[in-house]
């Protein structure tokens, strides 16, 4: 089997790794209902409930498994772009803040929108396409000068990006175990069903699987292979633009992400009887989704990744900018939820009060 894989062209191996990793990610994310927005809303409303527990289980599992790969030498931090290049703290702060607002407005982060698209949710599909288009404009189009300006306000040298360098060797792993214990406790307190909780753990393990498989591929390939894991804003933008502009998509890990997650979510939804076509209605509205998706597209590219790409994938390797971006996503999601959903509204003028006869 290994000989057959190693005989394949580099692009085919990369897309195979991406597709298999993210086929599992899509299916498990759909079954667990993994979503940063839902977790944030629960948390900031004062009830760290079942959705928060699901996110915590996924994040902790990704952190533990990825740190184990680093500690045993399977994943070398010197090969990880988030730890070896200049980063942007201003990008993490501003981009994470915009992304936090956007995911509340669009009722789902970038990864959740792709997963929901696979279940037949047309609102998520439209919002996801807007995220993708704005991401591309932010990366290479008309919004790129604004991204470069905002990202250049506060840069951090590569030598300072790895938080693990400033901590005791085993502390990130121990922190991950503590977070996992917290997630298990909350899942039991709120009577989470066993399968969604296990699926959430599987979501986190898929993040580590992506890191491990791309590192393995890079270790024997004669070509330069980017060591990476699951992310959505950049890969989605490149996939869509390649589909529009090229007669044949170049094979890569990123192509496998988009196709794999969508297919995995669809297969899981169909198999579990949860596939259902849903569209915009007068109650759901449209403008809120579009504005939120635009904020996520720009914010995700500025922050260096989405709620998964920066928040979980980058957080699992202890990238400073990823943790800062995740923090500001959490903070601003709470602010956005309060402003949009819970803040007192001015009383409507209903006309003069009726007089007594």
Short mmCIF file of C-alpha atoms in Angstrom, two decimals:
data_model
loop_
_atom_site.label_atom_id
_atom_site.label_comp_id
_atom_site.label_asym_id
_atom_site.label_seq_id
_atom_site.Cartn_x
_atom_site.Cartn_y
_atom_site.Cartn_z
CA UNK A 1 0.00 0.00 0.00
CA UNK A 2 2.75 2.43 0.99
CA UNK A 3 4.72 1.63 -2.16
CA UNK A 4 1.65 2.32 -4.29
CA UNK A 5 1.02 5.68 -2.58
CA UNK A 6 4.66 6.72 -2.92
CA UNK A 7 4.55 5.88 -6.63
CA UNK A 8 1.75 8.39 -7.26
CA UNK A 9 2.45 11.95 -8.46
CA UNK A 10 2.81 14.51 -5.69
CA UNK A 11 -0.46 16.27 -6.51
CA UNK A 12 -2.46 13.06 -6.38
CA UNK A 13 -1.02 12.14 -2.99
CA UNK A 14 -1.76 15.63 -1.64
CA UNK A 15 -5.36 15.65 -2.81
CA UNK A 16 -5.85 12.10 -1.52
CA UNK A 17 -4.56 13.09 1.92
CA UNK A 18 -6.74 16.19 1.96
CA UNK A 19 -9.85 14.36 0.77
CA UNK A 20 -9.56 11.49 3.24
CA UNK A 21 -8.80 13.79 6.18
CA UNK A 22 -11.63 16.14 5.40
CA UNK A 23 -14.15 13.52 4.36
CA UNK A 24 -13.89 12.35 7.96
CA UNK A 25 -13.86 15.93 9.25
CA UNK A 26 -17.03 16.81 7.31
CA UNK A 27 -18.92 13.73 8.46
CA UNK A 28 -17.89 14.09 12.10
CA UNK A 29 -18.50 17.86 12.17
CA UNK A 30 -21.99 17.28 10.79
CA UNK A 31 -22.79 14.59 13.33
CA UNK A 32 -21.38 16.52 16.30
CA UNK A 33 -22.75 19.92 15.20
CA UNK A 34 -19.30 21.35 15.89
CA UNK A 35 -19.51 25.16 15.64
CA UNK A 36 -17.57 27.98 17.27
CA UNK A 37 -20.47 30.44 16.92
CA UNK A 38 -22.86 28.15 18.78
CA UNK A 39 -20.27 27.59 21.52
CA UNK A 40 -19.66 31.33 21.87
CA UNK A 41 -23.35 32.16 22.08
CA UNK A 42 -23.88 29.59 24.83
CA UNK A 43 -20.81 30.74 26.73
CA UNK A 44 -21.61 34.47 26.65
CA UNK A 45 -25.21 33.89 27.60
CA UNK A 46 -23.94 32.45 30.87
CA UNK A 47 -24.56 28.79 30.13
CA UNK A 48 -21.54 26.78 29.06
CA UNK A 49 -23.79 24.02 27.78
CA UNK A 50 -23.76 21.12 25.34
CA UNK A 51 -22.57 23.13 22.31
CA UNK A 52 -19.70 24.62 24.29
CA UNK A 53 -18.82 21.11 25.47
CA UNK A 54 -18.69 19.88 21.85
CA UNK A 55 -16.32 22.66 20.83
CA UNK A 56 -14.13 22.10 23.88
CA UNK A 57 -13.88 18.36 23.18
CA UNK A 58 -12.83 19.03 19.58
CA UNK A 59 -10.29 21.73 20.46
CA UNK A 60 -8.77 19.74 23.33
CA UNK A 61 -8.46 16.60 21.20
CA UNK A 62 -6.73 18.55 18.43
CA UNK A 63 -4.33 20.14 20.92
CA UNK A 64 -3.46 16.85 22.64
CA UNK A 65 -2.97 14.80 19.49
CA UNK A 66 -0.99 17.50 17.69
CA UNK A 67 1.28 18.10 20.68
CA UNK A 68 1.94 14.36 20.88
CA UNK A 69 3.02 14.43 17.23
CA UNK A 70 5.39 17.30 18.03
CA UNK A 71 6.79 15.69 21.17
CA UNK A 72 7.57 12.37 19.45
CA UNK A 73 9.22 14.11 16.49
CA UNK A 74 6.64 13.17 13.85
CA UNK A 75 5.73 16.85 13.34
CA UNK A 76 8.66 19.26 13.34
CA UNK A 77 7.79 22.82 14.28
CA UNK A 78 10.49 24.11 11.91
CA UNK A 79 8.32 22.96 9.00
CA UNK A 80 5.14 24.76 10.09
CA UNK A 81 4.48 28.07 8.33
CA UNK A 82 2.52 29.54 11.25
CA UNK A 83 5.65 29.17 13.41
CA UNK A 84 8.43 30.02 10.97
CA UNK A 85 7.30 33.18 9.18
CA UNK A 86 6.57 36.74 10.26
CA UNK A 87 3.08 37.05 11.66
CA UNK A 88 0.64 39.87 12.20
CA UNK A 89 -0.81 40.58 15.62
CA UNK A 90 -2.85 43.47 14.22
CA UNK A 91 -4.24 41.10 11.63
CA UNK A 92 -5.12 38.58 14.34
CA UNK A 93 -6.84 41.25 16.45
CA UNK A 94 -8.72 43.09 13.70
CA UNK A 95 -9.39 40.02 11.58
CA UNK A 96 -10.46 37.91 14.54
CA UNK A 97 -12.81 40.67 15.68
CA UNK A 98 -14.44 40.99 12.25
CA UNK A 99 -14.72 37.22 11.96
CA UNK A 100 -16.42 37.03 15.37
CA UNK A 101 -19.05 39.54 14.28
CA UNK A 102 -19.44 37.85 10.91
CA UNK A 103 -20.06 34.35 12.19
CA UNK A 104 -22.78 35.59 14.54
CA UNK A 105 -24.48 37.52 11.74
CA UNK A 106 -24.27 34.61 9.29
CA UNK A 107 -25.24 32.12 12.00
CA UNK A 108 -22.19 29.94 11.41
CA UNK A 109 -18.44 30.14 10.92
CA UNK A 110 -16.81 29.33 7.57
CA UNK A 111 -16.39 25.62 8.31
CA UNK A 112 -19.94 25.32 9.63
CA UNK A 113 -21.32 26.97 6.49
CA UNK A 114 -19.54 24.42 4.29
CA UNK A 115 -20.78 21.54 6.44
CA UNK A 116 -24.36 22.89 6.40
CA UNK A 117 -24.15 23.33 2.62
CA UNK A 118 -23.60 19.59 2.35
CA UNK A 119 -26.79 18.96 4.33
CA UNK A 120 -28.95 20.92 1.86
CA UNK A 121 -28.90 24.32 3.59
CA UNK A 122 -29.03 26.82 0.73
CA UNK A 123 -28.63 29.79 3.09
CA UNK A 124 -25.28 28.38 4.19
CA UNK A 125 -24.31 27.71 0.56
CA UNK A 126 -24.98 31.31 -0.51
CA UNK A 127 -23.22 32.72 2.55
CA UNK A 128 -20.29 30.36 1.98
CA UNK A 129 -19.91 31.54 -1.60
CA UNK A 130 -19.82 35.16 -0.39
CA UNK A 131 -17.14 34.23 2.17
CA UNK A 132 -15.14 32.64 -0.62
CA UNK A 133 -15.44 35.59 -3.00
CA UNK A 134 -14.53 38.17 -0.36
CA UNK A 135 -11.63 35.97 0.77
CA UNK A 136 -10.26 35.92 -2.75
CA UNK A 137 -10.67 39.70 -3.10
CA UNK A 138 -8.88 40.12 0.23
CA UNK A 139 -6.04 37.80 -0.72
CA UNK A 140 -5.32 38.91 -4.29
CA UNK A 141 -7.97 41.39 -5.40
CA UNK A 142 -9.24 44.85 -4.64
CA UNK A 143 -9.28 44.38 -0.87
CA UNK A 144 -5.68 43.16 -0.68
CA UNK A 145 -4.18 46.65 -0.14
CA UNK A 146 -6.45 47.12 2.88
CA UNK A 147 -5.45 43.70 4.21
CA UNK A 148 -1.75 44.48 3.77
CA UNK A 149 -2.12 47.83 5.51
CA UNK A 150 -4.07 46.44 8.47
CA UNK A 151 -1.81 43.41 8.74
CA UNK A 152 1.31 45.57 8.73
CA UNK A 153 0.31 47.69 11.72
CA UNK A 154 1.77 45.26 14.25
CA UNK A 155 4.08 42.50 13.05
CA UNK A 156 5.66 39.80 15.16
CA UNK A 157 8.91 38.07 14.23
CA UNK A 158 8.95 34.35 13.48
CA UNK A 159 11.11 33.72 16.53
CA UNK A 160 8.27 34.89 18.79
CA UNK A 161 5.35 33.07 17.16
CA UNK A 162 5.71 29.71 18.90
CA UNK A 163 4.10 30.01 22.33
CA UNK A 164 5.47 26.60 23.30
CA UNK A 165 9.01 28.01 23.25
CA UNK A 166 8.11 30.14 26.27
CA UNK A 167 6.44 27.34 28.22
CA UNK A 168 7.61 24.16 29.93
CA UNK A 169 7.82 21.34 27.38
CA UNK A 170 4.84 19.36 28.61
CA UNK A 171 2.57 22.26 29.54
CA UNK A 172 0.62 22.48 26.23
CA UNK A 173 -0.13 18.75 26.45
CA UNK A 174 -1.18 19.03 30.09
CA UNK A 175 -3.39 22.03 29.23
CA UNK A 176 -5.02 19.99 26.47
CA UNK A 177 -5.75 17.14 28.89
CA UNK A 178 -7.27 19.61 31.37
CA UNK A 179 -9.48 21.09 28.64
CA UNK A 180 -10.54 17.60 27.54
CA UNK A 181 -11.48 16.75 31.12
CA UNK A 182 -13.52 19.96 31.26
CA UNK A 183 -15.28 19.06 28.02
CA UNK A 184 -16.11 15.56 29.28
CA UNK A 185 -17.45 17.01 32.54
CA UNK A 186 -19.68 19.53 30.75
CA UNK A 187 -20.90 16.88 28.32
CA UNK A 188 -21.95 14.67 31.25
CA UNK A 189 -23.54 17.53 33.19
CA UNK A 190 -25.63 18.53 30.18
CA UNK A 191 -26.40 14.92 29.24
CA UNK A 192 -24.81 15.12 25.80
CA UNK A 193 -25.41 11.97 23.80
CA UNK A 194 -22.34 9.76 23.50
CA UNK A 195 -22.08 9.72 19.70
CA UNK A 196 -21.96 13.51 19.13
CA UNK A 197 -19.34 13.78 21.90
CA UNK A 198 -17.22 11.05 20.31
CA UNK A 199 -17.69 12.71 16.91
CA UNK A 200 -16.41 16.00 18.40
CA UNK A 201 -13.28 14.20 19.59
CA UNK A 202 -12.96 12.81 16.07
CA UNK A 203 -13.13 16.35 14.64
CA UNK A 204 -10.11 17.30 16.75
CA UNK A 205 -8.24 14.15 15.76
CA UNK A 206 -8.80 15.03 12.09
CA UNK A 207 -6.86 18.27 12.69
CA UNK A 208 -3.93 16.28 14.05
CA UNK A 209 -4.31 13.76 11.22
CA UNK A 210 -3.90 16.54 8.66
CA UNK A 211 -0.73 17.75 10.37
CA UNK A 212 0.64 14.22 10.62
CA UNK A 213 -0.12 13.13 7.07
CA UNK A 214 1.26 16.25 5.40
CA UNK A 215 4.41 15.97 7.55
CA UNK A 216 4.73 12.32 6.53
CA UNK A 217 4.29 13.25 2.86
CA UNK A 218 6.92 16.00 3.14
CA UNK A 219 9.37 13.55 4.74
CA UNK A 220 9.72 11.36 1.65
CA UNK A 221 8.56 13.45 -1.32
CA UNK A 222 11.18 14.93 -3.63
CA UNK A 223 8.92 17.97 -4.09
CA UNK A 224 8.41 20.74 -1.56
CA UNK A 225 5.29 19.89 0.43
CA UNK A 226 3.57 22.41 2.67
CA UNK A 227 2.97 20.95 6.11
CA UNK A 228 -0.56 22.05 7.03
CA UNK A 229 -3.93 20.93 8.26
CA UNK A 230 -7.58 21.87 7.98
CA UNK A 231 -8.47 25.48 7.11
CA UNK A 232 -11.24 26.98 5.02
CA UNK A 233 -11.00 30.63 3.93
CA UNK A 234 -7.87 30.38 1.77
CA UNK A 235 -8.50 26.88 0.38
CA UNK A 236 -12.12 27.70 -0.45
CA UNK A 237 -11.08 30.86 -2.30
CA UNK A 238 -8.39 29.07 -4.30
CA UNK A 239 -10.73 26.18 -5.14
CA UNK A 240 -13.51 28.44 -6.41
CA UNK A 241 -11.19 30.65 -8.44
CA UNK A 242 -9.46 27.62 -9.91
CA UNK A 243 -12.82 26.15 -10.86
CA UNK A 244 -13.82 29.41 -12.56
CA UNK A 245 -10.54 30.20 -14.33
CA UNK A 246 -8.91 26.86 -15.08
CA UNK A 247 -10.08 23.95 -17.26
CA UNK A 248 -8.67 21.54 -14.69
CA UNK A 249 -8.12 22.11 -10.98
CA UNK A 250 -4.50 21.68 -9.82
CA UNK A 251 -4.36 18.78 -7.39
CA UNK A 252 -3.48 19.83 -3.85
CA UNK A 253 -4.31 19.26 -0.20
CA UNK A 254 -6.50 22.38 -0.23
CA UNK A 255 -8.67 21.06 -3.07
CA UNK A 256 -9.23 17.92 -1.04
CA UNK A 257 -10.40 20.02 1.93
CA UNK A 258 -13.34 21.65 0.15
CA UNK A 259 -14.47 18.54 -1.72
CA UNK A 260 -13.88 16.24 1.22
CA UNK A 261 -15.75 18.28 3.85
CA UNK A 262 -18.73 18.90 1.59
CA UNK A 263 -18.96 15.24 0.57
CA UNK A 264 -18.44 13.98 4.11
CA UNK A 265 -21.16 16.22 5.50
CA UNK A 266 -23.57 15.23 2.74
CA UNK A 267 -22.95 11.50 3.19
CA UNK A 268 -23.40 11.78 6.96
CA UNK A 269 -26.60 13.83 6.58
CA UNK A 270 -28.11 11.41 4.06
CA UNK A 271 -27.14 8.35 6.09
CA UNK A 272 -28.65 9.79 9.28
CA UNK A 273 -31.80 11.13 7.60
CA UNK A 274 -30.83 14.75 8.29
CA UNK A 275 -30.48 15.96 4.69
CA UNK A 276 -33.05 18.67 4.06
CA UNK A 277 -33.28 21.51 1.57
CA UNK A 278 -33.57 24.85 3.35
CA UNK A 279 -33.70 28.30 1.78
CA UNK A 280 -34.10 31.93 2.76
CA UNK A 281 -37.45 32.98 4.16
CA UNK A 282 -38.93 36.26 5.32
CA UNK A 283 -38.03 35.27 8.87
CA UNK A 284 -34.39 34.33 8.17
CA UNK A 285 -33.69 37.39 6.04
CA UNK A 286 -30.83 37.78 3.56
CA UNK A 287 -28.84 40.94 4.22
CA UNK A 288 -27.63 39.75 7.63
CA UNK A 289 -26.15 36.61 6.08
CA UNK A 290 -24.45 38.52 3.28
CA UNK A 291 -22.91 41.15 5.57
CA UNK A 292 -21.75 38.51 8.02
CA UNK A 293 -20.24 36.40 5.27
CA UNK A 294 -18.36 39.41 3.92
CA UNK A 295 -16.95 40.17 7.37
CA UNK A 296 -15.83 36.56 7.72
CA UNK A 297 -14.19 36.53 4.31
CA UNK A 298 -12.12 39.63 4.99
CA UNK A 299 -11.54 38.88 8.66
CA UNK A 300 -10.48 35.30 8.07
CA UNK A 301 -7.86 36.23 5.50
CA UNK A 302 -6.57 39.08 7.66
CA UNK A 303 -6.39 36.87 10.76
CA UNK A 304 -4.53 34.12 8.92
CA UNK A 305 -7.40 31.67 9.05
CA UNK A 306 -10.97 31.00 10.09
CA UNK A 307 -12.38 29.61 13.35
CA UNK A 308 -10.87 26.24 12.41
CA UNK A 309 -7.81 27.27 10.40
CA UNK A 310 -6.54 29.79 12.93
CA UNK A 311 -8.56 28.89 16.00
CA UNK A 312 -8.10 25.11 16.13
CA UNK A 313 -5.46 24.15 13.56
CA UNK A 314 -3.15 27.05 14.43
CA UNK A 315 -3.99 26.84 18.12
CA UNK A 316 -3.03 23.16 18.19
CA UNK A 317 0.56 23.98 17.20
CA UNK A 318 0.65 26.85 19.74
CA UNK A 319 0.94 29.66 17.19
CA UNK A 320 0.76 33.01 18.98
CA UNK A 321 -1.25 34.75 16.27
CA UNK A 322 -3.74 31.87 16.16
CA UNK A 323 -4.44 32.12 19.89
CA UNK A 324 -4.83 35.90 19.66
CA UNK A 325 -7.20 35.55 16.69
CA UNK A 326 -9.24 32.92 18.55
CA UNK A 327 -9.46 35.15 21.63
CA UNK A 328 -10.81 38.08 19.62
CA UNK A 329 -13.25 35.82 17.77
CA UNK A 330 -14.66 34.76 21.14
CA UNK A 331 -14.81 38.29 22.55
CA UNK A 332 -16.47 39.87 19.53
CA UNK A 333 -18.89 37.00 19.01
CA UNK A 334 -20.14 37.74 22.52
CA UNK A 335 -20.44 41.44 21.79
CA UNK A 336 -22.20 40.80 18.47
CA UNK A 337 -24.66 38.37 20.04
CA UNK A 338 -25.55 40.90 22.73
CA UNK A 339 -25.95 43.78 20.28
CA UNK A 340 -27.90 41.84 17.67
CA UNK A 341 -29.93 39.47 19.79
CA UNK A 342 -30.16 40.58 23.41
CA UNK A 343 -29.69 44.35 23.72
CA UNK A 344 -32.85 46.24 24.72
CA UNK A 345 -34.65 47.76 21.74
CA UNK A 346 -36.31 51.19 21.75
CA UNK A 347 -40.05 50.89 22.16
CA UNK A 348 -41.93 51.23 18.90
CA UNK A 349 -44.29 54.18 18.60
CA UNK A 350 -47.72 52.62 18.43
CA UNK A 351 -49.76 55.81 18.24
CA UNK A 352 -51.78 57.54 20.99
CA UNK A 353 -53.11 55.39 23.79
CA UNK A 354 -56.84 54.70 23.65
CA UNK A 355 -58.99 56.97 25.83
CA UNK A 356 -61.59 55.75 28.25
CA UNK A 357 -65.22 56.06 27.18
#
